[in-house]
Short mmCIF file of C-alpha atoms in Angstrom, two decimals:
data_model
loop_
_atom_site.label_atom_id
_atom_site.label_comp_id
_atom_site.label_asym_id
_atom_site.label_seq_id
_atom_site.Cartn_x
_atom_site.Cartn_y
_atom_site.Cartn_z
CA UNK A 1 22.59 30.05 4.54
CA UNK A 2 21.35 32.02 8.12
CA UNK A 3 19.78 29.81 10.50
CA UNK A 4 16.25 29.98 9.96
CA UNK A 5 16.41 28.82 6.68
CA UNK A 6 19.22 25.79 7.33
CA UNK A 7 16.42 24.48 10.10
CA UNK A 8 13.47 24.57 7.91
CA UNK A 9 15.13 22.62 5.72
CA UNK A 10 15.99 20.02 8.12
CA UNK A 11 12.80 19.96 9.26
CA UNK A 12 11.23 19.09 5.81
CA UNK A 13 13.68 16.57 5.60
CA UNK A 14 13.57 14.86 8.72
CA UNK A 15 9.63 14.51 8.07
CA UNK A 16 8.18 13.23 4.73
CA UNK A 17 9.74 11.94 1.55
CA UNK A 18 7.91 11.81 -1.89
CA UNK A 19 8.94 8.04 -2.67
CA UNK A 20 6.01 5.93 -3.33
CA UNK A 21 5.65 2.79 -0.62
CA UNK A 22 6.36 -0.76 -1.77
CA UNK A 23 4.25 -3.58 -0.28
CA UNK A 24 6.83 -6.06 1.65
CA UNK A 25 4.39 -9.00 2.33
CA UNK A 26 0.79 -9.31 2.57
CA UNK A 27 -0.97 -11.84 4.15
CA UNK A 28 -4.52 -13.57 3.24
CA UNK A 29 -7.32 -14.85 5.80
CA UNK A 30 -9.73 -17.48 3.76
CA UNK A 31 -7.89 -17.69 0.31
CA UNK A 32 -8.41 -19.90 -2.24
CA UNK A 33 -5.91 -22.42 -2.81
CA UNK A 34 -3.09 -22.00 -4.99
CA UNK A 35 -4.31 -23.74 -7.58
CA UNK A 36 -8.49 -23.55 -7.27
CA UNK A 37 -9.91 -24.37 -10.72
CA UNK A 38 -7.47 -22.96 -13.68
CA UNK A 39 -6.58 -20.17 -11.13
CA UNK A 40 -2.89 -20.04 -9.72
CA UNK A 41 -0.60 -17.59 -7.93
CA UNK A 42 2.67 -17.85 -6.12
CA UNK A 43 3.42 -16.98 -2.35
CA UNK A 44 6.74 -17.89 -0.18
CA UNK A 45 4.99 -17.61 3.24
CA UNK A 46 3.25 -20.35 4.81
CA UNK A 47 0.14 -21.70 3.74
CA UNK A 48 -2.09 -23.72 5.89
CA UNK A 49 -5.52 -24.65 5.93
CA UNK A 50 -8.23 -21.91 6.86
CA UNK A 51 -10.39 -24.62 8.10
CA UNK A 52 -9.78 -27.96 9.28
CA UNK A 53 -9.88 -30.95 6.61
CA UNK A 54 -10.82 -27.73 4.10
CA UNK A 55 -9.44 -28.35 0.37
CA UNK A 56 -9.95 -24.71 -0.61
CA UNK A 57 -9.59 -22.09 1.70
CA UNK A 58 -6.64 -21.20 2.82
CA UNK A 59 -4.78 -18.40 5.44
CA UNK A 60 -1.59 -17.05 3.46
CA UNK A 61 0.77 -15.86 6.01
CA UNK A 62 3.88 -13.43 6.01
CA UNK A 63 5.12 -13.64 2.84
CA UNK A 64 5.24 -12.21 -0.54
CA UNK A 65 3.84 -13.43 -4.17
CA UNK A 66 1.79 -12.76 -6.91
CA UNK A 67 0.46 -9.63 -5.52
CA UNK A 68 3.65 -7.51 -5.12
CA UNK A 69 6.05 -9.32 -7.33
CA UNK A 70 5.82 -5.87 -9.88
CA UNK A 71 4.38 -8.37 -12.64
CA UNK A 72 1.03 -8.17 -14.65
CA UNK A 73 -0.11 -11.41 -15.71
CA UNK A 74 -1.25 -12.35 -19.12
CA UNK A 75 -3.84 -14.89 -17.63
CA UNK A 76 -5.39 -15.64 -14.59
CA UNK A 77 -2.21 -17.84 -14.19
CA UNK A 78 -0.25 -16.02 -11.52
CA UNK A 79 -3.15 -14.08 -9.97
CA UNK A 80 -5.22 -14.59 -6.89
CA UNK A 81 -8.77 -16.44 -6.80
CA UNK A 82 -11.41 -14.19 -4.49
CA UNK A 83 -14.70 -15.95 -3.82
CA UNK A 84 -16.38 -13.28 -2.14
CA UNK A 85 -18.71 -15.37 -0.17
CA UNK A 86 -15.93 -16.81 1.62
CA UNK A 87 -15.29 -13.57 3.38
CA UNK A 88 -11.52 -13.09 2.22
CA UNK A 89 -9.45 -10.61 3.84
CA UNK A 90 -6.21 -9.63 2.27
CA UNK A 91 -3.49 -7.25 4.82
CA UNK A 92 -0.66 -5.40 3.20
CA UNK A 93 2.24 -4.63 5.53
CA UNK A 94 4.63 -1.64 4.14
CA UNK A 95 8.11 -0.74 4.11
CA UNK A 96 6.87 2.45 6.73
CA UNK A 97 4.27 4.81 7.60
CA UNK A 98 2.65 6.02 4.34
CA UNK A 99 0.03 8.61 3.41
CA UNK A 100 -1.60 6.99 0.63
CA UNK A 101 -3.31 8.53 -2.12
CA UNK A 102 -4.42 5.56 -4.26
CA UNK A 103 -5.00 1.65 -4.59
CA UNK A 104 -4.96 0.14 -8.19
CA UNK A 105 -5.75 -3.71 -8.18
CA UNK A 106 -4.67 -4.97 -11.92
CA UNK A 107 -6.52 -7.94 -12.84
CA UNK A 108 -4.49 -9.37 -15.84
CA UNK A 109 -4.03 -7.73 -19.38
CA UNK A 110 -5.61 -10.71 -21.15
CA UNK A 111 -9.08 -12.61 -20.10
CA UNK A 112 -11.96 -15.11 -21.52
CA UNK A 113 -13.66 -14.78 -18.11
CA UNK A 114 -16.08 -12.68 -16.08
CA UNK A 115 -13.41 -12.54 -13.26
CA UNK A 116 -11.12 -9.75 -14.59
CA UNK A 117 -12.70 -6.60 -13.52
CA UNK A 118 -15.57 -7.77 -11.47
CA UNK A 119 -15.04 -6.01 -8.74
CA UNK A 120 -17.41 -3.83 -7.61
CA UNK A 121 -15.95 -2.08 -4.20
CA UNK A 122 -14.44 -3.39 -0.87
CA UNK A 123 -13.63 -2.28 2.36
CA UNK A 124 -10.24 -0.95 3.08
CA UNK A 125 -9.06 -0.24 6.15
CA UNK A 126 -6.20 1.47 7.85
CA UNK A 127 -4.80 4.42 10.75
CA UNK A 128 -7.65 3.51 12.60
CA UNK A 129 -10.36 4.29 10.41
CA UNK A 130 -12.27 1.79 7.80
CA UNK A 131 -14.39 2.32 4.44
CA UNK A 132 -16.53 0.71 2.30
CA UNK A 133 -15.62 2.20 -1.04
CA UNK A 134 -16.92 1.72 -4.68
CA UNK A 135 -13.39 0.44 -7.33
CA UNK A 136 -14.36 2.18 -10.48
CA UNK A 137 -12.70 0.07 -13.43
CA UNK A 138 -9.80 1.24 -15.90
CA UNK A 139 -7.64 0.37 -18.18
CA UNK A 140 -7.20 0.15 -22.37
CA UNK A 141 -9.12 -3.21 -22.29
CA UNK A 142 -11.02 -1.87 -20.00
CA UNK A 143 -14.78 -3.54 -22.34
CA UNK A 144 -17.14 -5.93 -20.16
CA UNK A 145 -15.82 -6.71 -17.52
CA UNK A 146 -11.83 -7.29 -18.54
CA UNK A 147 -11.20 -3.92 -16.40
CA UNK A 148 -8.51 -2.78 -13.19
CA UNK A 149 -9.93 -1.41 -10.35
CA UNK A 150 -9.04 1.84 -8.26
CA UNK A 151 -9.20 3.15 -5.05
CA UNK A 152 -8.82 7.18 -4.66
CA UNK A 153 -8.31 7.85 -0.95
CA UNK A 154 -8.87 11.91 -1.98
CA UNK A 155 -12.08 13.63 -0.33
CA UNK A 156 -12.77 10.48 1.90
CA UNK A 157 -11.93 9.61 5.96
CA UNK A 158 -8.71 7.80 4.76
CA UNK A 159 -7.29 10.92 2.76
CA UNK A 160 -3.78 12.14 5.09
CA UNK A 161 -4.08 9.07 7.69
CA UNK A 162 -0.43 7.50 7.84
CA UNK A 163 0.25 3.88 8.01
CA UNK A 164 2.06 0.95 7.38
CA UNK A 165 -0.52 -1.69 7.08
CA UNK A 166 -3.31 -1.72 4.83
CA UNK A 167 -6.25 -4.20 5.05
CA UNK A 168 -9.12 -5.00 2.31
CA UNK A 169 -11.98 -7.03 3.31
CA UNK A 170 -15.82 -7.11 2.56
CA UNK A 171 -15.35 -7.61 -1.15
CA UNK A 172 -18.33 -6.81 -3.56
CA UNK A 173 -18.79 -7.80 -7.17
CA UNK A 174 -20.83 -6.47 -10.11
CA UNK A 175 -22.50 -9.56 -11.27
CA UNK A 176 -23.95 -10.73 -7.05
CA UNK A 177 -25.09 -14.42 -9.33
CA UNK A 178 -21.06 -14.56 -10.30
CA UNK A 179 -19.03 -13.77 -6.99
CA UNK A 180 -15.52 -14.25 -8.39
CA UNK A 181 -12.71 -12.13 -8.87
CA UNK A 182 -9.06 -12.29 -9.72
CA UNK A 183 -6.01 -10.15 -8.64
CA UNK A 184 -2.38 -10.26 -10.53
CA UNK A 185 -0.67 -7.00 -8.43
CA UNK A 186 -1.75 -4.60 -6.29
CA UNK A 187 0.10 -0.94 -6.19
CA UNK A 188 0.12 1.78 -4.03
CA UNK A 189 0.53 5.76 -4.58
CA UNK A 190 1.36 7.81 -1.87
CA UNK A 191 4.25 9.78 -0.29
CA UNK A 192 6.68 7.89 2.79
CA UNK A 193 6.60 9.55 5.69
CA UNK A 194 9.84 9.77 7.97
CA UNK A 195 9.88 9.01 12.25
CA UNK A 196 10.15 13.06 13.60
CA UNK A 197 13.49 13.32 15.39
CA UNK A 198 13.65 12.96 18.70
CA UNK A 199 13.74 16.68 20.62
CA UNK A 200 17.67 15.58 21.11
CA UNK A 201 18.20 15.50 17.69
CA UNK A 202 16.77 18.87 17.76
CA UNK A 203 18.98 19.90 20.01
CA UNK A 204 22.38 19.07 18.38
CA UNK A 205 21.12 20.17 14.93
CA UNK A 206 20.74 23.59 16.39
CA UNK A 207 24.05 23.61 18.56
CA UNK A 208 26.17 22.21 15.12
CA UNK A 209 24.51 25.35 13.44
CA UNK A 210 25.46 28.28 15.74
CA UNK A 211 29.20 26.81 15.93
CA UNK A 212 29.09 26.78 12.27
CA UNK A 213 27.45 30.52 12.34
CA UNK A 214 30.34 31.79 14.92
CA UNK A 215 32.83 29.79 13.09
CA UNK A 216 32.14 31.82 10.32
CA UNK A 217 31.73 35.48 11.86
CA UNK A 218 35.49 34.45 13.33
CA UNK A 219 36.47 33.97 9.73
CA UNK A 220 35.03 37.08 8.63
CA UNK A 221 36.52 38.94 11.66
CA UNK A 222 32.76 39.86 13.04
CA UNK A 223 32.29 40.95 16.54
CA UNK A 224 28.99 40.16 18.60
CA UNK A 225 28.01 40.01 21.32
CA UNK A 226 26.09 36.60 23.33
CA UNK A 227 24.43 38.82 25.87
#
């Protein structure tokens, strides 16, 4: 392997990786509660009241529950309440810096309400620059409104932006009478993106390669010449 070729491979290395990102926590600003109506969901950070004296909305803060716990629900049991005159604003923080590709909210597999599917678009925001964007529906029970919703980030001003935190906000629905939606997971697509090396690092990669290259001319008994 000469030396051009050993650094370019370090480089691609050192810089991007093709894993998809996982969301760590998220946090919610004016949530329902926990258990509004027959709606329920589960969430290990703290939970305190979004207003004072308030009974039902709530700020959900840094921890981790029904929306990145890697399970669908069967019901709106285990899947978060949006009111979308209530302004919620949902913030995923990642593992690292991310170029994301696609959002997929899945509603639950399983629904005798309007809630599943409902949404009409939202606005994401992340890297510095924020969207309104429509969330087409999908999904093999995908009749009425019993639909998952997508995001594609390809062709718009979020397309190649790294990050590590992703925030949703300005939620829409189909039916503007009938304001409610549900959420049972929310996954990303996208490649993780690696810190660069410092220029230091640099620097030793490059010096451990020409030992290895004059290591290996001494082997072979090469002459050459430094000048």
């Amino acid at each position: 392997m000469n030396l051009l070729k050993a650094s370019v491979i370090f480089m691609a290395l050192s810089c991007a990786s093709v894993n998809a990102q996982t969301i760590v926590t998220y946090d919610i600003t004016n949530g329902r509660a926990q258990n509004a109506g027959h709606w329920s969901n589960n969430y290990n950070g703290e939970i305190t009241p979004a207003t004072p004296g308030s009974n039902w909305n709530y700020n959900y803060t840094g921890g981790s529950g029904s929306l990145n716990d890697g399970v669908i629900p069967n019901s709106i049991e285990s899947t978060q309440f949006i009111y979308a005159p209530e302004n919620p604003i949902i913030t995923l923080h990642l593992s690292g810096k991310t170029i994301v590709s696609e959002m997929n909210f899945y509603s639950m597999l399983y629904a005798w309400n309007g809630s599943a599917g409902n949404l009409s678009g939202a606005t994401v925001s992340f890297g510095g620059q924020s969207l309104y964007m429509d969330s087409p529906n999908w999904g093999p029970r995908c009749s009425s409104y019993l639909c998952n919703n997508r995001f594609s980030f390809a062709g718009t001003a979020l397309e190649g932006v790294a990050t590590d935190v992703i925030t949703i906000s300005g939620f829409k629905t189909k039916v503007a009478s009938d304001p409610l939606y549900s959420i049972g997971e929310i996954t990303l697509n996208g490649s993780l993106v690696s810190p660069v090396p410092e220029p230091s690092t640099y620097g030793m990669f490059f010096v451990g390669v020409v030992v290895l290259v004059l290591r290996a001319r001494r082997k072979h008994g090469v002459k050459f010449d430094m000048a």
